[in-house]
Structures are given as structure tokens and as C-alpha cells.
Amino acid sequence: MKKIFVLVSNIVLILTFLSAFAWIIKEANNNSELLGKSFDKAIIKWSSFPDKFSRALEQLNKIKIIEEKIKIK
């Protein structure tokens, strides 16, 4: 269960990074005048990553606690 959660969270994290890069490139190609604005939007998106990552770690810790309780019983 833990390995599946870690695998899924890693895949989601990688896909999120790739989508952010693809979005920056798409915006830069659409209109080079908006390049500065697209980077501002990208920075806003990147600023939410630590929060998402910390939530994933919290979920992983909850899974560890549940596994320990099951082992004790």
C-alpha cells in the first residue's frame, strides 16, 4: 500500500512539473510580449507545490501510523 502511494504521488509530482514547463513554453510561443506575464503566472503555480508536497507527506505519515497500528494488533 505504501509503495503504491509513493509511486502514485511521485508520478503526480512529475506530471505536474512537466505540465508547468509545457504551459510556460506554450505561453511563450503564443505571444512573446506576454512572456513576462506567463512567467508571473508560472511562479504563482510553482508557489503551490510546497503545499501540495507537504500534504502528500502528511498522507504518507498517516499511512505509516496506520500500518504501525495494524502491526501492533
mmCIF file of C-alpha atoms in Angstrom:
data_model
loop_
_atom_site.group_PDB
_atom_site.id
_atom_site.type_symbol
_atom_site.label_atom_id
_atom_site.label_comp_id
_atom_site.label_asym_id
_atom_site.label_seq_id
_atom_site.Cartn_x
_atom_site.Cartn_y
_atom_site.Cartn_z
ATOM 1 C CA MET A 1 0.000 0.000 0.000
ATOM 2 C CA LYS A 2 2.785 2.400 0.972
ATOM 3 C CA LYS A 3 4.758 1.651 -2.195
ATOM 4 C CA ILE A 4 1.705 2.274 -4.353
ATOM 5 C CA PHE A 5 1.031 5.604 -2.647
ATOM 6 C CA VAL A 6 4.653 6.711 -3.059
ATOM 7 C CA LEU A 7 4.644 5.653 -6.709
ATOM 8 C CA VAL A 8 1.407 7.488 -7.450
ATOM 9 C CA SER A 9 2.497 10.638 -5.612
ATOM 10 C CA ASN A 10 5.820 10.658 -7.486
ATOM 11 C CA ILE A 11 4.058 10.257 -10.821
ATOM 12 C CA VAL A 12 1.653 13.087 -9.988
ATOM 13 C CA LEU A 13 4.526 15.323 -8.924
ATOM 14 C CA ILE A 14 6.486 14.629 -12.126
ATOM 15 C CA LEU A 15 3.414 15.221 -14.298
ATOM 16 C CA THR A 16 2.739 18.493 -12.502
ATOM 17 C CA PHE A 17 6.289 19.699 -13.156
ATOM 18 C CA LEU A 18 6.079 18.676 -16.806
ATOM 19 C CA SER A 19 2.718 20.362 -17.283
ATOM 20 C CA ALA A 20 4.083 23.585 -15.763
ATOM 21 C CA PHE A 21 7.022 23.546 -18.187
ATOM 22 C CA ALA A 22 4.731 22.778 -21.137
ATOM 23 C CA TRP A 23 2.429 25.609 -20.111
ATOM 24 C CA ILE A 24 5.357 28.082 -19.959
ATOM 25 C CA ILE A 25 6.578 27.031 -23.394
ATOM 26 C CA LYS A 26 3.065 27.248 -24.875
ATOM 27 C CA GLU A 27 2.546 30.740 -23.459
ATOM 28 C CA ALA A 28 5.956 31.871 -24.699
ATOM 29 C CA ASN A 29 5.210 30.586 -28.197
ATOM 30 C CA ASN A 30 1.729 32.134 -28.322
ATOM 31 C CA ASN A 31 2.824 35.685 -27.653
ATOM 32 C CA SER A 32 6.361 36.724 -26.856
ATOM 33 C CA GLU A 33 5.100 40.048 -25.403
ATOM 34 C CA LEU A 34 3.290 38.098 -22.712
ATOM 35 C CA LEU A 35 6.403 36.164 -21.762
ATOM 36 C CA GLY A 36 6.873 38.165 -18.561
ATOM 37 C CA LYS A 37 3.229 37.726 -17.591
ATOM 38 C CA SER A 38 3.346 33.986 -18.282
ATOM 39 C CA PHE A 39 6.371 33.645 -16.019
ATOM 40 C CA ASP A 40 4.474 35.534 -13.302
ATOM 41 C CA LYS A 41 1.603 33.066 -13.644
ATOM 42 C CA ALA A 42 4.060 30.171 -13.627
ATOM 43 C CA ILE A 43 5.638 31.454 -10.418
ATOM 44 C CA ILE A 44 2.192 31.513 -8.819
ATOM 45 C CA LYS A 45 1.644 27.901 -9.898
ATOM 46 C CA TRP A 46 5.089 26.870 -8.616
ATOM 47 C CA SER A 47 4.401 28.510 -5.260
ATOM 48 C CA SER A 48 1.615 25.993 -4.617
ATOM 49 C CA PHE A 49 3.971 22.991 -4.989
ATOM 50 C CA PRO A 50 5.374 23.038 -1.430
ATOM 51 C CA ASP A 51 1.842 22.948 -0.038
ATOM 52 C CA LYS A 52 0.869 20.017 -2.273
ATOM 53 C CA PHE A 53 4.095 18.191 -1.449
ATOM 54 C CA SER A 54 3.649 18.707 2.298
ATOM 55 C CA ARG A 55 0.084 17.349 2.061
ATOM 56 C CA ALA A 56 1.420 14.266 0.271
ATOM 57 C CA LEU A 57 3.992 13.765 3.038
ATOM 58 C CA GLU A 58 1.274 14.108 5.681
ATOM 59 C CA GLN A 59 -0.758 11.416 3.937
ATOM 60 C CA LEU A 60 2.308 9.183 3.804
ATOM 61 C CA ASN A 61 2.865 9.679 7.545
ATOM 62 C CA LYS A 62 -0.787 8.801 8.226
ATOM 63 C CA ILE A 63 -0.339 5.593 6.239
ATOM 64 C CA LYS A 64 2.786 4.743 8.279
ATOM 65 C CA ILE A 65 0.874 5.288 11.542
ATOM 66 C CA ILE A 66 -1.987 3.077 10.350
ATOM 67 C CA GLU A 67 0.485 0.352 9.315
ATOM 68 C CA GLU A 68 2.129 0.504 12.753
ATOM 69 C CA LYS A 69 -1.263 0.208 14.494
ATOM 70 C CA ILE A 70 -2.105 -2.816 12.360
ATOM 71 C CA LYS A 71 1.248 -4.437 13.206
ATOM 72 C CA ILE A 72 0.667 -3.853 16.939
ATOM 73 C CA LYS A 73 -2.751 -5.532 16.841
#
